[in-house]
CSV table of C-alpha atoms in Angstrom, one decimal:
chain,number,residue,atom,x,y,z
A,1,VAL,CA,92.4,80.0,79.9
A,2,GLY,CA,96.5,81.1,80.4
A,3,ARG,CA,96.8,81.0,84.5
A,4,MET,CA,98.0,84.0,86.2
A,5,LYS,CA,100.5,83.6,88.5
A,6,PRO,CA,99.3,84.4,92.1
A,7,VAL,CA,100.2,87.7,93.9
A,8,ILE,CA,99.4,88.8,98.1
A,9,VAL,CA,100.2,91.9,99.2
A,10,VAL,CA,99.8,93.0,102.9
A,11,HIS,CA,100.4,96.4,105.2
A,12,GLY,CA,100.4,96.5,109.1
A,13,GLY,CA,99.4,99.7,108.8
A,14,ALA,CA,100.7,103.0,108.1
A,15,GLY,CA,102.4,105.6,110.5
A,16,ARG,CA,105.4,105.6,113.0
A,17,ILE,CA,106.2,102.8,113.8
A,18,PHE,CA,108.3,102.9,116.8
A,19,ARG,CA,112.2,101.0,117.2
A,20,GLU,CA,111.5,98.0,119.7
A,21,ARG,CA,107.7,97.3,117.6
A,22,GLU,CA,110.0,97.1,114.1
A,23,GLU,CA,110.6,93.6,114.4
A,24,GLY,CA,107.4,92.5,115.5
A,25,CYS,CA,105.3,94.4,112.8
A,26,ARG,CA,108.1,93.0,110.3
A,27,ALA,CA,107.7,89.1,111.5
A,28,GLY,CA,104.1,90.0,111.8
A,29,VAL,CA,103.0,91.3,108.3
A,30,VAL,CA,105.6,88.6,106.3
A,31,ARG,CA,103.6,85.7,108.4
A,32,ALA,CA,100.5,87.7,107.2
A,33,ALA,CA,101.4,87.8,103.5
A,34,LEU,CA,103.2,83.5,103.6
A,35,ARG,CA,99.9,82.4,104.9
A,36,GLY,CA,98.3,84.3,102.4
A,37,TYR,CA,100.1,83.0,99.6
A,38,GLY,CA,99.7,79.6,101.1
A,39,VAL,CA,96.3,79.6,100.1
A,40,LEU,CA,96.7,80.5,96.4
A,41,ARG,CA,99.8,78.1,96.3
A,42,GLN,CA,97.1,75.5,96.8
A,43,GLY,CA,94.6,76.8,94.5
A,44,GLY,CA,92.7,78.7,96.9
A,45,SER,CA,90.8,82.2,95.9
A,46,ALA,CA,92.4,85.6,96.5
A,47,VAL,CA,89.2,86.0,98.7
A,48,ASP,CA,90.5,83.1,100.9
A,49,ALA,CA,94.1,84.8,100.5
A,50,VAL,CA,93.5,88.5,102.1
A,51,GLU,CA,90.6,86.7,104.6
A,52,GLU,CA,93.7,84.6,105.8
A,53,ALA,CA,96.1,87.1,105.5
A,54,VAL,CA,94.0,89.8,107.2
A,55,ARG,CA,92.9,87.0,110.3
A,56,SER,CA,96.8,86.6,111.0
A,57,MET,CA,97.3,90.2,111.5
A,58,GLU,CA,94.1,90.7,114.1
A,59,ASP,CA,95.3,87.6,115.9
A,60,ASP,CA,98.4,89.7,116.4
A,61,PRO,CA,98.6,92.5,119.3
A,62,HIS,CA,101.4,94.4,117.8
A,63,PHE,CA,98.7,95.7,114.7
A,64,ASN,CA,95.8,97.9,115.6
A,65,ALA,CA,93.1,95.0,114.4
A,66,GLY,CA,91.7,92.5,115.8
A,67,CYS,CA,93.5,91.8,119.7
A,68,GLY,CA,95.5,95.0,120.0
A,69,SER,CA,92.8,97.0,118.6
A,70,VAL,CA,92.9,100.7,120.6
A,71,LEU,CA,90.2,101.9,122.6
A,72,ASN,CA,87.7,104.5,122.3
A,73,GLU,CA,87.2,107.4,124.6
A,74,LYS,CA,85.1,104.7,126.6
A,75,GLY,CA,88.5,102.4,127.1
A,76,GLU,CA,86.4,99.9,124.8
A,77,VAL,CA,87.5,98.1,121.6
A,78,GLU,CA,85.2,98.9,118.5
A,79,MET,CA,86.6,97.3,115.5
A,80,ASP,CA,85.9,97.8,111.3
A,81,ALA,CA,86.8,95.4,108.9
A,82,ILE,CA,85.7,94.9,104.9
A,83,ILE,CA,86.0,92.2,102.2
A,84,MET,CA,85.8,92.8,98.5
A,85,ASP,CA,85.5,89.8,95.5
A,86,GLY,CA,86.7,91.7,92.6
A,87,LYS,CA,85.0,88.9,90.5
A,88,ASN,CA,81.3,89.9,90.6
A,89,LEU,CA,81.8,93.7,93.2
A,90,ASP,CA,80.8,91.7,96.3
A,91,SER,CA,81.2,92.9,99.9
A,92,GLY,CA,81.0,92.7,103.1
A,93,ALA,CA,82.0,94.7,106.3
A,94,VAL,CA,81.3,95.4,110.2
A,95,SER,CA,81.2,98.2,111.8
A,96,ALA,CA,81.8,99.1,115.5
A,97,VAL,CA,81.9,95.5,116.5
A,98,LYS,CA,82.8,94.3,119.9
A,99,CYS,CA,83.7,91.3,121.7
A,100,ILE,CA,84.6,89.0,118.6
A,101,ALA,CA,88.9,87.8,117.7
A,102,ASN,CA,88.7,88.2,114.3
A,103,PRO,CA,86.1,91.5,112.4
A,104,ILE,CA,87.1,90.5,108.9
A,105,LYS,CA,85.2,87.0,109.2
A,106,LEU,CA,82.2,88.4,110.4
A,107,ALA,CA,82.5,91.1,107.5
A,108,ARG,CA,83.3,87.7,104.6
A,109,LEU,CA,79.7,86.2,106.6
A,110,VAL,CA,78.1,89.9,105.7
A,111,MET,CA,79.1,89.5,102.0
A,112,GLU,CA,78.1,86.0,101.5
A,113,LYS,CA,74.8,85.2,103.8
A,114,THR,CA,73.0,88.3,103.9
A,115,LYS,CA,71.6,90.6,100.9
A,116,HIS,CA,73.4,93.5,102.7
A,117,MET,CA,77.0,95.3,102.5
A,118,LEU,CA,77.3,96.9,105.7
A,119,LEU,CA,76.0,95.6,109.7
A,120,THR,CA,77.1,97.9,112.2
A,121,ASP,CA,77.6,97.7,116.3
A,122,HIS,CA,74.2,95.9,118.0
A,123,GLY,CA,72.9,94.2,114.4
A,124,ALA,CA,76.6,92.9,113.6
A,125,HIS,CA,76.7,91.6,117.3
A,126,LEU,CA,73.1,90.0,116.8
A,127,PHE,CA,74.4,88.5,113.2
A,128,ALA,CA,77.6,87.5,114.4
A,129,GLN,CA,75.6,85.2,117.1
A,130,ALA,CA,73.6,83.8,114.8
A,131,MET,CA,76.1,82.5,112.9
A,132,GLY,CA,77.6,81.2,115.4
A,133,ILE,CA,80.8,83.3,116.4
A,134,PRO,CA,82.1,82.9,119.5
A,135,GLU,CA,82.0,86.3,121.7
A,136,ILE,CA,84.9,86.7,123.8
A,137,PRO,CA,85.4,89.0,126.7
A,138,GLY,CA,86.1,92.9,125.4
A,139,GLU,CA,89.1,92.9,128.1
A,140,LYS,CA,90.8,89.9,125.8
A,141,LEU,CA,91.7,92.4,122.7
A,142,VAL,CA,92.9,94.9,125.2
A,143,THR,CA,96.6,95.0,125.7
A,144,GLU,CA,98.6,96.5,127.9
A,145,ARG,CA,100.4,99.1,125.6
A,146,SER,CA,96.7,100.0,124.5
A,147,ARG,CA,95.3,100.8,127.5
A,148,GLU,CA,98.9,102.5,128.4
A,149,ARG,CA,97.8,104.7,125.4
A,150,TRP,CA,94.8,105.4,126.1
A,151,LYS,CA,95.3,106.5,129.9
A,152,LYS,CA,97.9,109.3,128.4
A,153,ASN,CA,95.5,110.8,125.2
A,154,LEU,CA,92.9,111.5,128.3
A,155,GLU,CA,95.4,113.4,130.3
A,156,PRO,CA,94.1,117.5,130.2
A,157,ASP,CA,97.5,118.1,128.2
A,158,SER,CA,97.5,115.2,125.5
A,159,ASN,CA,97.3,115.4,122.4
A,160,PRO,CA,95.5,112.2,120.7
A,161,GLU,CA,96.5,113.4,117.5
A,162,GLU,CA,100.1,113.0,118.5
A,163,PHE,CA,99.7,109.2,118.8
A,164,GLN,CA,97.3,108.9,116.2
A,165,LYS,CA,100.5,108.6,113.9
A,166,ASP,CA,101.8,104.8,115.0
A,167,LEU,CA,99.1,103.3,114.7
A,168,GLY,CA,97.3,101.8,111.1
A,169,THR,CA,94.8,99.6,110.3
A,170,VAL,CA,95.7,96.0,108.7
A,171,GLY,CA,95.1,95.3,105.0
A,172,ALA,CA,95.6,92.6,102.1
A,173,VAL,CA,94.9,92.3,98.3
A,174,ALA,CA,95.7,89.8,96.2
A,175,ILE,CA,95.5,87.9,92.7
A,176,ASP,CA,94.6,84.1,92.3
A,177,SER,CA,95.7,81.8,89.5
A,178,GLU,CA,92.5,82.4,87.8
A,179,GLY,CA,92.8,86.0,87.4
A,180,ASN,CA,90.3,87.5,90.6
A,181,VAL,CA,91.5,90.2,92.6
A,182,ALA,CA,90.2,91.0,96.3
A,183,CYS,CA,91.1,93.1,99.4
A,184,ALA,CA,90.7,92.7,103.1
A,185,THR,CA,90.6,95.7,105.2
A,186,SER,CA,90.2,95.9,109.6
A,187,THR,CA,91.5,97.8,111.9
A,188,GLY,CA,90.4,98.8,115.5
A,189,GLY,CA,90.1,102.8,114.3
A,190,LEU,CA,91.5,105.7,115.9
A,191,SER,CA,92.7,106.2,119.4
A,192,ASN,CA,90.0,107.4,122.1
A,193,LYS,CA,87.5,108.3,119.2
A,194,LEU,CA,84.4,108.5,119.8
A,195,ILE,CA,81.7,105.9,120.8
A,196,GLY,CA,80.1,104.5,117.7
A,197,ARG,CA,83.0,106.6,114.8
A,198,VAL,CA,83.1,104.8,112.0
A,199,GLY,CA,86.5,105.4,109.8
A,200,ASP,CA,87.6,104.5,106.2
A,201,THR,CA,87.8,100.8,106.9
A,202,ALA,CA,83.8,100.2,106.9
A,203,CYS,CA,83.5,102.1,104.0
A,204,ILE,CA,83.5,100.5,100.2
A,205,GLY,CA,86.1,102.8,98.2
A,206,SER,CA,87.8,104.7,101.4
A,207,GLY,CA,89.0,101.4,103.0
A,208,GLY,CA,89.6,99.1,99.9
A,209,TYR,CA,88.2,98.4,96.7
A,210,ALA,CA,88.3,95.4,94.4
A,211,ASP,CA,87.4,95.1,90.9
A,212,ASN,CA,88.9,92.1,87.9
A,213,HIS,CA,88.8,95.1,85.4
A,214,SER,CA,91.3,97.2,87.0
A,215,GLY,CA,92.7,95.7,90.7
A,216,ALA,CA,92.6,95.8,94.4
A,217,THR,CA,93.9,98.0,96.8
A,218,SER,CA,93.7,98.2,100.7
A,219,THR,CA,94.2,101.9,102.8
A,220,THR,CA,95.4,102.8,106.0
A,221,GLY,CA,95.9,106.6,107.4
A,222,HIS,CA,93.9,108.7,108.7
A,223,GLY,CA,90.4,107.9,107.9
A,224,GLU,CA,88.5,110.9,107.5
A,225,SER,CA,91.1,112.3,104.7
A,226,ILE,CA,90.9,108.3,103.1
A,227,MET,CA,86.8,109.0,103.2
A,228,LYS,CA,87.1,112.8,101.6
A,229,VAL,CA,89.3,111.4,98.7
A,230,VAL,CA,87.2,108.0,98.4
A,231,LEU,CA,91.1,106.3,98.7
A,232,ALA,CA,91.1,103.4,97.2
A,233,ARG,CA,88.6,104.1,94.3
A,234,LEU,CA,90.6,106.8,93.5
A,235,ILE,CA,93.8,104.6,92.5
A,236,LEU,CA,91.4,102.4,90.9
A,237,TYR,CA,90.6,105.3,88.7
A,238,HIS,CA,94.6,106.1,88.3
A,239,MET,CA,95.1,102.4,86.8
A,240,GLU,CA,92.4,102.4,84.4
A,241,GLN,CA,93.7,105.9,83.2
A,242,GLY,CA,96.9,103.9,82.1
A,243,MET,CA,99.0,104.2,85.5
A,244,SER,CA,101.0,101.7,86.7
A,245,PRO,CA,100.1,100.9,90.5
A,246,GLU,CA,102.5,102.5,91.5
A,247,ALA,CA,102.1,105.6,89.1
A,248,ALA,CA,99.0,105.4,90.8
A,249,ALA,CA,99.1,105.3,94.4
A,250,ASP,CA,101.2,107.7,95.1
A,251,THR,CA,98.4,110.4,92.4
A,252,ALA,CA,96.6,109.4,94.6
A,253,LEU,CA,98.5,110.3,97.9
A,254,ASP,CA,99.4,113.0,96.6
A,255,TYR,CA,95.8,114.1,95.8
A,256,MET,CA,94.9,113.6,99.5
A,257,LYS,CA,97.8,115.1,101.5
A,258,THR,CA,97.9,118.5,99.2
A,259,ARG,CA,94.0,118.6,98.8
A,260,VAL,CA,92.6,117.9,102.4
A,261,GLY,CA,96.1,117.7,104.3
A,262,GLY,CA,96.1,113.6,104.9
A,263,LEU,CA,98.4,111.2,104.7
A,264,GLY,CA,98.5,107.2,104.4
A,265,GLY,CA,99.2,104.5,102.5
A,266,VAL,CA,98.4,101.4,99.8
A,267,ILE,CA,99.0,98.6,98.4
A,268,VAL,CA,97.9,97.8,95.5
A,269,VAL,CA,97.7,95.0,92.5
A,270,ASN,CA,96.2,95.6,88.9
A,271,LYS,CA,94.8,92.7,86.9
A,272,ALA,CA,98.4,92.0,85.1
A,273,GLY,CA,99.9,90.9,88.9
A,274,GLU,CA,101.9,93.9,89.4
A,275,TRP,CA,102.2,94.8,92.9
A,276,ALA,CA,102.7,98.8,95.0
A,277,ALA,CA,103.3,99.2,98.3
A,278,ARG,CA,103.1,103.3,98.5
A,279,PHE,CA,102.9,105.7,101.6
A,280,SER,CA,103.1,109.1,102.4
A,281,THR,CA,103.8,108.4,106.6
A,282,LYS,CA,107.1,108.1,107.9
A,283,GLN,CA,106.4,104.1,107.5
A,284,MET,CA,104.5,101.6,106.7
A,285,SER,CA,104.8,98.1,107.4
A,286,TRP,CA,104.3,95.6,104.0
A,287,ALA,CA,105.4,92.9,102.6
A,288,THR,CA,104.2,90.8,99.3
A,289,VAL,CA,104.8,87.6,97.6
A,290,LYS,CA,104.9,87.2,93.6
A,291,ASP,CA,106.8,84.6,91.7
A,292,ASP,CA,108.3,82.7,95.1
A,293,ASN,CA,110.2,85.7,96.0
A,294,LEU,CA,109.1,87.3,99.3
A,295,HIS,CA,109.6,91.5,99.9
A,296,TYR,CA,109.3,92.9,102.7
A,297,GLY,CA,109.9,96.6,104.0
A,298,ILE,CA,109.0,99.1,106.7
A,299,TYR,CA,110.9,102.8,105.8
A,300,ALA,CA,110.7,104.3,102.5
A,301,GLY,CA,112.9,102.6,100.2
A,302,GLU,CA,113.5,99.7,102.2
A,303,GLN,CA,112.8,96.4,100.7
A,304,HIS,CA,114.4,93.0,101.3
A,305,ILE,CA,114.0,90.1,99.6
A,306,LYS,CA,114.1,86.4,100.6
A,307,SER,CA,113.0,83.1,98.1
A,308,VAL,CA,109.9,81.7,100.0
A,309,ASP,CA,111.1,78.7,101.1
A,310,GLU,CA,114.3,79.9,102.8
A,311,ALA,CA,111.2,82.7,104.5
A,312,LEU,CA,108.8,79.6,105.7
A,313,ALA,CA,111.8,77.2,107.0
A,314,SER,CA,112.7,80.3,109.4
A,315,GLU,CA,109.2,81.2,110.4
A,316,GLY,CA,109.4,78.1,111.8
A,317,GLU,CA,105.6,78.2,112.0
A,318,GLY,CA,104.3,74.9,110.0
A,319,PHE,CA,102.4,77.3,107.3
């Protein structure tokens, strides 16, 4: 079997990234990409790599997933996550989960330990207990910034829609040396959302999709718009019609914008290991590693390139 060169691409959410948060977002996606690549470089699977990359961002308060998630109307964190294996189209997802640090871990357990694909709220909570996932106090996931934003959004003249623009989901896609692809996506959702709101992230084909026959993608942006066009599956469809990852991503994002007025971003890898990170919002933090080179950026047209060894040395976090 001709061995593939592994590739990982991650995103930290599309939208508006405020100046004071730029460095943290860049460092966070770079760290996640390097961690995921570390898994692939040691011969790990694409599924392992995307889970590891997303877990790294869930633990980083800069992102709207895990710790740092936005708050719902009642001031609580409710999180959604999905993971998918392109080899056999197995997928696991959780929605509206509270009081756990890493929803992506729970999504993977749903995929591997149950006959189901999506568990929600109380049922997801019971399953987490059965799997021995430690429960943490909800406050542990709440950052000062999320609480401030929640309060602002409660003011009578506030426009929560305005605030949605700088919040995104986190995600990863990868292809491993066996040629298997996978995707993973995790989010705290929309700020001040109704209790029990489930966005695109937990929905297969919207928040992510992976199929060895075409590739893998993870999405970010306005969840309801993404669900209307089933964005992740739409991108893979365009690749199946012969488009490059970049053309497929742009075509699908453009359709979502013209058809339903929705903005977002996507990361894509195809079965040949070609990748893309594209967005219709002002910004999207992203990073990718291929051929031992790290690429990353936030603004349209921005792309920094470093060797992985140089990046690891400057991270100094002992990957």
